[in-house]
Structure formats: structure tokens, C-alpha cells
Amino acid sequence: MFEFVNTLLIGITAGSIYSLMAIAIVLVWRSTRVVNFAAGGIALASTFVGSTILEITGSFWIALPVAMLAGAALSAFIEYFFLRPLLKRSGDKNQEIFLPIIATLGILGIMKAVLHFIYGEKIGVLSPPLSDKGFIVSGESIALSPLRLLILGIVLLLMIALTLIFQRTNLGLSLRAASFAPEISRLSGIRVDLVRTVGWAISGAAGATAGILQTVNGSGAVTPEAFEFSLLLVFGFVAAVIGGIESLVGAVVGGLTLGIILAIILMYLGSSLVFFAAFLILILVLLLRPNGIIGVKGGRRA
Amino acid sequence: MLRVKNLTVDHGAIRALHGVSISIEKGQLAAVIGANGAGKTTLLRTLSGLNKATEGSATWGDLNVLHSKPESLVRHGISHVSEGKSVIPELTVSENLDLGALWRRNRKESAQSKKEVVELFPRLGERLTQRADSLSGGERQMLAIGRSMMSKPQLLLLDEPSLGLAPLVVEQIFQSIRDLSNSLGLTVVLVEQNAMGALKIADIGIVLNLGSIAATGSAAALRDDPAVRAAYLGF
Amino acid sequence: MGAVHSRHITNKHRFIGFVLIGLVVYILSNIVDEWRAYQGATVAVFVVAIASVILLTGYSGQISLGHGALLAVGAYTAALTQIYFSAPIWICFVAAVLSTALFGAILGAAAARLSGPYLAGTTLALAVGLPSIANQFSILGGEQGITFDAGWPPLSLGETFTQYKWFLWIATLTALISLWWIQNILRSRYGRSWRAVKSNEVAAELVGIHLGRSKVLAFTVSAGIAGLAGALLAMTVNNVSPSAFPLALSFSIATGAVLSGVSTLGGVMIGSLALVAIPLIATSISDRWSGSENLATVLPDFIVSALLILTVFIAPKGPIEKHRSRHSK
């Protein structure tokens, strides 16, 4: 029984981090119809920033917000200088998605190369700010630790913040309108291009948080070739697609679903089937609902 | 004073407008009629910044209308309600309205505008918290016009507001447009397939055919013109 | 009449071109050392792999970020056929093509309703998910993998005929034959139907093209070719293991396809050469400049990524289309 509860806890924690990454991807998809692989690079770079700030100030609570800002700035930079000019040229309807994907892959490659060059073999340490020793319940240590609570707390907080921003603020209204109907939004006076950049910035902040939490939840150290980040990107993307890439709620659902199921598989079937399981989950969901669990038929009109 | 001189607009290899020249005085309601593909929609889209002109000029007062982004033209008082009930179905009625006033920073004034829109279209007032996709066709058109009124325009560009609506609703909407123009001194460019309805409420009329102007004049004169009647009014 | 006439000329030209390439490789194979022969074989592998992506994505409009997994299927099939049936190398290749094609058919059927990001996500998950299965089943050799013993060059070629030169010959011949076959199918009514579906599904259906069948066929053919590339890879590298098929491989192939110009087959050499040559050039550059090992590891990826971005910006349809359009205006 304990084992199962522990597995669930582990899965929910990992899943919530995937959800953050999925949110980052969904945000960019909805605002610019681009699958943003560079989100992985942004998360990586921001995590390095975070670890540097941690080194300087010794405080995780300063490092995290600064990393989020770095992620936001970097993401906005990429949107403004790379994606905007690229999307202006896109004509061919089907290449409309393939070429931007490849472009973001290229940006990811450059970011990784640059980070590797700057940091070399150095490891960015990001030790968790809270203990990762599980609480004792009925004499047994369960998988819930202060650290885990913190991670879940941060993710929950971010999701509440995002929901409030989107549903209750003018900015949020602009973001939603611009992603549903950019032309109508322009005709209503919304600076759609600026709004899109803001959408990317928020995505960058979410990705940065995901990167930091993933590191803190895992090895506590970040390197340019860190496998954790490839994992984060792939699972984040898969989670977004499972949930339905048009929906932020879907990103959360997809992330949690993926996290929990994978944790169960990891526990009971071993580690080498985990990736294949992710693939199976994805294809099963898509067979039943080709637009993801929260299957919203996306597609931009005017 | 909307002055369009020699406006030429291309869609790729196709020339949609050939050297069109129009003059509309402030406060006038101009009906632009013509067959499908005559270039009426292109005209509006060029005036609101969605399409690029190849040649020619267009000014609203002393503002050069071409070469501007739509979102900045809105801030200068030009509002375009595009074809096809341009509301955002996923947003609520209230949100759709708010959208029109977002660029205006003044909350009090925006709230006031919303009140006025609801007075003009009480049906919207009843459905403020409902999603826009639950509205009927006529209500959506009212919402679209209401949203554009939220930006306090001086020049209103309307693209086929009667499309797909029942005759009674069409009358209502046309009447509202006329009332708005009268009470607020709005300049209106009304593009319509429903030529009769449009000419009935308009001050002046412009007939477009295959991208060029076929006829202009007072609405009354055009209503009586036999050629126009034959071609567009069906009798 | 004139247009048909010129198309015939072009086809003959192509054939001569292929023969010429074959001759060039033959001549080179006699001068270069084993290391270069190995690289040449690798180029051939990429040529076939990239061609399969061009067919699927460029012609049929279906994104794949997971062709590495398909190469893995082909590679493992070839190796297993050789181990358990002691089959000659050509039979192993055929087995690889057939098994991967079958896999592709199933995958294509499952993916036929998907498009855009959903298809991208599925193929991405496949790229990460499929190779790792080998770790689970001992018959597949686990982490260390299994060996593919392609055998020695036949004695008739002489005693000094080296192994990698033999591989180079096989790989080049296979690649040339595959390209010829692919080129023909792309020009056939199947290729035309793929193009039609890609540009406008509704219109294609109206003309009587069965969307599902067309898409599945594209997946099947593309997979078969990818399987062949995998078999060639197994031959060249001797060993097939999950670590030979990381996500990076799928990305490389997609990258190579874009560098070549994903909508036409003509530039397929460009991408392949780029992928193999750039790491070499980068290593020698960084050796000369700073000898920094860090730079050496980093530079190839940097250059490839930069080229990729440049290509997407400047010549989205690939360098060949760009050249053509510049000269036709």
C-alpha cells in the first residue's frame, strides 16, 4: 500500500514538472502556432543562471525568480529576433509547422553548444533548499518530503497565477484573444505582435521554473548535456500533446497523467520500458482522441 | 473626410481594385454595393490596414491610412467590423466587448461605453456572461458592432452586416447603424450585398464592379437609377 | 509534346548522373584509406535515410521526428536475420526493408488521422521510446546490442580488397539503386497523389484520392527505405545497440533533410555530405585555432545548427530550389 502511495507521490511530482514544461509549449503553440523545441534550451540556460545566482547569493529564493526572469527575457528575445522574421516568410501551408519546428531545433542546438562552450565541464550546482527526507508516517518514511511539498507548492502557485492572469486581467484577455483570432484582435486595437512576445516570455518563465525544479528534484546539478533536460523537453512535449496542445488545462492533465503512469511503470516494470510506455500512452490517447484528452479542435480563424 | 485617390490593390497576381477614387464627408453614411468579387471587402481591408495597397492614397482627415498597422488605426478612430460576424466564440459577450476597449487605458470611460452599447443592444446585456458561440446570428452581429463601438470610432467600416440574417433582424441592425451615425456623427462605410437595404439608410452610394467604380451619387439617385436597379436591386 | 520530350531527356541525364557518381566513388574508393571509406559509407547511409524523410515529409507532408527508430528496426532485423539464419547480406537487407515497411504500415495507420504537432509528438515519442526496448529483451542483446557480421569481401576481388572499401561499394550501390527507385516512385502517380494530399486534402479527395491509403502508403515506403538505411548502418558499424539510435539521430536526419531541401530529392547529397563533413571540418578548425577540446566538441553542433537556421531563413525549400528560382527569374 505504502509502495503504491509513494509511487503516486513520485509520479505526481514528476508529472507536475512535466506539466510546467507542457504549459510552456502550449503557450507558445497557442500564441504563434509554433512547436518550440528551443524551450528546452531556454530552460537549460535559465537553470544555469539560477545556479550561478545561487552560488553568488546563497539563496534559492532569489535564484528561482531571477532564473524565471532570465527565461522570460531569453524567450522573448528568441521570438522577436528569430521567430517573427521567420513566420513572416512562411507561405506553404504544411511547411508552416515543419520549418518552424526545425528552426527551433536549430536554436536549441546553438543554445546547447554555446552553453557547453561557456560552462565546459563545470557543473552548475543547484542543491535543494529544503530537505528531501521523507516525512515519517506510521513509522515509515513516505515519499513526501519538504522538498516535494515545495515543488508541488510552486507548481500549484504558478498555475493559479497563470489562471488568474489569463482569466482576470486585461493582458490575459489580450493573450487569449490574440491566440484565438489574431485578425479580429488587431481590428480591436490589440498590439498582437507585442502580445505574442509576452506569451513567449511567460512560456520562458514557466520553462525556467520547470528546469530548476527538475534539477532540484533530481541530481541537484545541471550540466550542458544533462539528460534530465532532454527528458524534460520530450516528456513535456508528449504531455502537451496527450492533454491536447490547444489547452493549458490539457497541459496539466497530460503532465500529471504521464507522470503518474510512468512512475507506476517504473516501479513495477522496470526502467527500460518507461520510454516505450510514454510512446504507447501517447498513441493510445491519440487513437481515441486525435486532438488530445482535452480535445479542442484548434485552428486559427481570423 | 475620407479621401481615397487612385487606390490600386493586388492580391498576388490578381488586381482587386483599379485606381478607385472616393470622397466621403464627415458624418455621411456611404453604401458600397456591387456583386461578389467586386472588390468591396478589399476596399475595407485596405482602409483598415489589413491589406497592402499597391498604388494610390487614402486619408482620413490628415491621417495617412495606408502603410499603417490595423491596431494603430484603431487608435486613430477607425474601426473595421470584418465579414462573417467577427466575434470570438470562445470568449464571453462581456469579454468580446471589453476587447474593443482594451487599448483605451481609461477604465471609467470604457465602463461607460459598455453601458451605452448595452443600451443600444439590450439583448447583449441579457447575455453578458454567456460565451459568444451561444448567440444567434443577429446577436453576434450586434456584438461585433458593439465591440467596435467600444473603441469610440469616428469612422466605421462595416462589411456585410446583413449576411445570413433574417429580414427582420437585418432591418433592426440597419436601423441601429443609421441611428448611430445620426446620434454620434459617425462616418460609416457600409459594404453590402443587400443593396436595397443599404441604399435605404445611406446618404451616398458607391457601386463597385470588378474593382472599379461603376457609379456614385446620392443614395436616393442611385435607388432611382434604372441601370443600378436592374443590376443590383432586382427590378 | 515539348514538355514530355524534355522530361525524357532529364531522366536519361539523371541516369547518366547516377552512373557518374558511381564511377567517382569507384575511383575514390581505390585511393582513399579505410577511415575515409568508412565515412563514405556513412554518407551513403545518410543519403538513404534523408531520402526517406524527404519522401514522407517533403512529398507526403507528414512530419517525422522519429526516423531514427525506423533505422533501428531495420538494423536489428538485419542483424537478427544474419545471426539466426546465417543469411547472406542481401537477404538481410531485404528482411530489414520488409520488416520496417510492415512496422511503418502499422504506424502509418495509427497516425493517419494525426497531423501537425500531434504527429510530431508521436514520432518524437517513438524516437525515444522504441530503441530503448532493446534493453528489455535479451534476444536483442540489451545495452550492448548484437553484432552484424557483414562478412568479408569475396575472394574474387583480390586479397588486398579491404573490408571498408567493400562496405563503401555495397553502401554506394544500395544508395544509388534506392535513389533511382525512390525517384521513380516520386514521379509516379503515387508520388503525385502524395503531393496532392499534402497541398490540399479536400481537393485531393475530390479527385478520388483515398487519403488514408495514400498516407499509409507513404509511411510504409518511407519506413522501408529507412529500414534499408538502418541495415546499411548496421553493416558499417558492425554492432547494433540502443545507444546507436539516440534522439539526436532522428534530429540529424531531419536536419539533413532540411539542409538538402525537404521538398525535392535532388539535394539529398548536400545534407548527407554536410552531416558527415562538418564534424570533421569543425574538428580540424578547432585544432588549428585553440586545440581546446571544449571547442572541438561544441563546434560541429554549432555549425550544423547555424546552417540549419540559415537554410530555414534563406532557402526554406533547400539550396537547389533557391538556385532554380533565382535562375528562372
Tab-separated table of N, CA and C in Angstrom, chain A residues 104-163:
chain	number	residue	atom	x	y	z
A	104	THR	N	13.403	25.916	-34.525
A	104	THR	CA	13.588	25.894	-33.070
A	104	THR	C	14.574	24.802	-32.669
A	105	LEU	N	14.614	23.721	-33.433
A	105	LEU	CA	15.628	22.699	-33.183
A	105	LEU	C	17.016	23.294	-33.375
A	106	GLY	N	17.150	24.088	-34.429
A	106	GLY	CA	18.432	24.739	-34.676
A	106	GLY	C	18.807	25.674	-33.540
A	107	ILE	N	17.820	26.432	-33.062
A	107	ILE	CA	18.091	27.350	-31.958
A	107	ILE	C	18.486	26.558	-30.712
A	108	LEU	N	17.800	25.441	-30.486
A	108	LEU	CA	18.153	24.582	-29.349
A	108	LEU	C	19.600	24.136	-29.464
A	109	GLY	N	19.971	23.704	-30.679
A	109	GLY	CA	21.338	23.239	-30.887
A	109	GLY	C	22.359	24.322	-30.594
A	110	ILE	N	22.066	25.532	-31.083
A	110	ILE	CA	23.004	26.630	-30.848
A	110	ILE	C	23.107	26.933	-29.361
A	111	MET	N	21.962	26.954	-28.689
A	111	MET	CA	21.991	27.268	-27.257
A	111	MET	C	22.813	26.238	-26.501
A	112	LYS	N	22.593	24.959	-26.825
A	112	LYS	CA	23.344	23.936	-26.119
A	112	LYS	C	24.831	24.071	-26.388
A	113	ALA	N	25.167	24.353	-27.648
A	113	ALA	CA	26.572	24.483	-27.990
A	113	ALA	C	27.201	25.654	-27.243
A	114	VAL	N	26.494	26.775	-27.216
A	114	VAL	CA	27.035	27.949	-26.529
A	114	VAL	C	27.201	27.682	-25.043
A	115	LEU	N	26.159	27.075	-24.441
A	115	LEU	CA	26.229	26.789	-23.011
A	115	LEU	C	27.390	25.845	-22.712
A	116	HIS	N	27.544	24.849	-23.578
A	116	HIS	CA	28.630	23.893	-23.390
A	116	HIS	C	29.974	24.602	-23.479
A	117	PHE	N	30.044	25.564	-24.398
A	117	PHE	CA	31.291	26.273	-24.575
A	117	PHE	C	31.604	27.140	-23.356
A	118	ILE	N	30.587	27.815	-22.863
A	118	ILE	CA	30.804	28.709	-21.728
A	118	ILE	C	31.115	27.924	-20.457
A	119	TYR	N	30.323	26.905	-20.233
A	119	TYR	CA	30.452	26.213	-18.955
A	119	TYR	C	31.363	25.008	-18.999
A	120	GLY	N	31.597	24.495	-20.201
A	120	GLY	CA	32.515	23.381	-20.331
A	120	GLY	C	32.118	22.218	-19.450
A	121	GLU	N	33.060	21.774	-18.666
A	121	GLU	CA	32.784	20.628	-17.817
A	121	GLU	C	32.236	21.041	-16.464
A	122	LYS	N	32.099	22.340	-16.284
A	122	LYS	CA	31.640	22.821	-14.980
A	122	LYS	C	30.231	22.325	-14.708
A	123	ILE	N	29.998	22.038	-13.496
A	123	ILE	CA	28.658	21.612	-13.126
A	123	ILE	C	27.984	22.726	-12.357
A	124	GLY	N	26.781	23.064	-12.744
A	124	GLY	CA	26.044	24.069	-12.005
A	124	GLY	C	25.302	23.409	-10.865
A	125	VAL	N	25.687	23.736	-9.681
A	125	VAL	CA	25.060	23.068	-8.548
A	125	VAL	C	23.780	23.782	-8.162
A	126	LEU	N	22.770	22.990	-7.964
A	126	LEU	CA	21.514	23.561	-7.514
A	126	LEU	C	20.981	22.671	-6.408
A	127	SER	N	21.514	22.854	-5.244
A	127	SER	CA	21.072	21.978	-4.171
A	127	SER	C	19.702	22.417	-3.690
A	128	PRO	N	18.900	21.449	-3.366
A	128	PRO	CA	17.531	21.765	-2.937
A	128	PRO	C	17.530	22.595	-1.661
A	129	PRO	N	16.632	23.548	-1.569
A	129	PRO	CA	16.598	24.428	-0.406
A	129	PRO	C	15.972	23.778	0.813
A	130	LEU	N	15.226	22.718	0.581
A	130	LEU	CA	14.581	22.044	1.703
A	130	LEU	C	15.011	20.585	1.719
A	131	SER	N	14.794	19.971	2.839
A	131	SER	CA	15.233	18.592	2.984
A	131	SER	C	14.418	17.674	2.075
A	132	ASP	N	15.085	16.682	1.538
A	132	ASP	CA	14.339	15.730	0.721
A	132	ASP	C	14.122	14.431	1.469
A	133	LYS	N	14.218	14.502	2.792
A	133	LYS	CA	13.951	13.302	3.590
A	133	LYS	C	12.448	13.212	3.823
A	134	GLY	N	11.950	12.052	3.549
A	134	GLY	CA	10.505	11.902	3.637
A	134	GLY	C	9.975	12.049	5.049
A	135	PHE	N	8.747	12.494	5.144
A	135	PHE	CA	8.078	12.541	6.437
A	135	PHE	C	7.869	11.125	6.946
A	136	ILE	N	7.794	11.025	8.260
A	136	ILE	CA	7.556	9.706	8.835
A	136	ILE	C	6.073	9.568	9.123
A	137	VAL	N	5.486	8.594	8.522
A	137	VAL	CA	4.069	8.320	8.787
A	137	VAL	C	3.954	6.871	9.239
A	138	SER	N	3.352	6.674	10.389
A	138	SER	CA	3.224	5.328	10.970
A	138	SER	C	4.551	4.597	10.972
A	139	GLY	N	5.594	5.306	11.326
A	139	GLY	CA	6.873	4.633	11.439
A	139	GLY	C	7.598	4.392	10.128
A	140	GLU	N	6.963	4.736	8.990
A	140	GLU	CA	7.637	4.524	7.709
A	140	GLU	C	7.865	5.861	7.041
A	141	SER	N	8.948	5.924	6.331
A	141	SER	CA	9.229	7.160	5.612
A	141	SER	C	8.503	7.130	4.266
A	142	ILE	N	7.669	8.114	4.076
A	142	ILE	CA	6.970	8.130	2.785
A	142	ILE	C	7.672	9.075	1.827
A	143	ALA	N	7.243	9.033	0.611
A	143	ALA	CA	7.925	9.802	-0.422
A	143	ALA	C	7.603	11.275	-0.356
A	144	LEU	N	6.831	11.697	0.610
A	144	LEU	CA	6.522	13.116	0.709
A	144	LEU	C	7.546	13.768	1.618
A	145	SER	N	8.304	14.662	1.069
A	145	SER	CA	9.316	15.344	1.852
A	145	SER	C	9.059	16.840	1.749
A	146	PRO	N	9.711	17.636	2.605
A	146	PRO	CA	9.547	19.082	2.472
A	146	PRO	C	9.852	19.554	1.054
A	147	LEU	N	10.884	18.952	0.458
A	147	LEU	CA	11.246	19.349	-0.900
A	147	LEU	C	10.108	19.077	-1.865
A	148	ARG	N	9.560	17.904	-1.743
A	148	ARG	CA	8.489	17.530	-2.650
A	148	ARG	C	7.294	18.450	-2.487
A	149	LEU	N	7.000	18.758	-1.247
A	149	LEU	CA	5.901	19.680	-0.981
A	149	LEU	C	6.176	21.030	-1.623
A	150	LEU	N	7.429	21.450	-1.521
A	150	LEU	CA	7.796	22.730	-2.095
A	150	LEU	C	7.561	22.724	-3.604
A	151	ILE	N	8.036	21.652	-4.229
A	151	ILE	CA	7.876	21.567	-5.692
A	151	ILE	C	6.398	21.629	-6.064
A	152	LEU	N	5.618	20.796	-5.389
A	152	LEU	CA	4.188	20.800	-5.711
A	152	LEU	C	3.584	22.164	-5.443
A	153	GLY	N	4.058	22.788	-4.340
A	153	GLY	CA	3.538	24.100	-3.993
A	153	GLY	C	3.858	25.143	-5.051
A	154	ILE	N	5.099	25.124	-5.526
A	154	ILE	CA	5.495	26.109	-6.531
A	154	ILE	C	4.698	25.917	-7.811
A	155	VAL	N	4.569	24.653	-8.218
A	155	VAL	CA	3.815	24.408	-9.448
A	155	VAL	C	2.371	24.866	-9.293
A	156	LEU	N	1.787	24.529	-8.161
A	156	LEU	CA	0.395	24.920	-7.933
A	156	LEU	C	0.255	26.441	-7.963
A	157	LEU	N	1.178	27.110	-7.292
A	157	LEU	CA	1.152	28.571	-7.241
A	157	LEU	C	1.225	29.168	-8.644
A	158	LEU	N	2.158	28.621	-9.441
A	158	LEU	CA	2.317	29.133	-10.795
A	158	LEU	C	1.052	28.942	-11.611
A	159	MET	N	0.431	27.774	-11.431
A	159	MET	CA	-0.769	27.519	-12.218
A	159	MET	C	-1.897	28.445	-11.809
A	160	ILE	N	-2.001	28.695	-10.498
A	160	ILE	CA	-3.034	29.634	-10.050
A	160	ILE	C	-2.743	31.011	-10.630
A	161	ALA	N	-1.463	31.409	-10.546
A	161	ALA	CA	-1.089	32.719	-11.067
A	161	ALA	C	-1.427	32.828	-12.548
A	162	LEU	N	-1.082	31.795	-13.305
A	162	LEU	CA	-1.361	31.824	-14.736
A	162	LEU	C	-2.855	31.898	-15.006
A	163	THR	N	-3.614	31.106	-14.266
A	163	THR	CA	-5.062	31.138	-14.469
A	163	THR	C	-5.603	32.525	-14.182
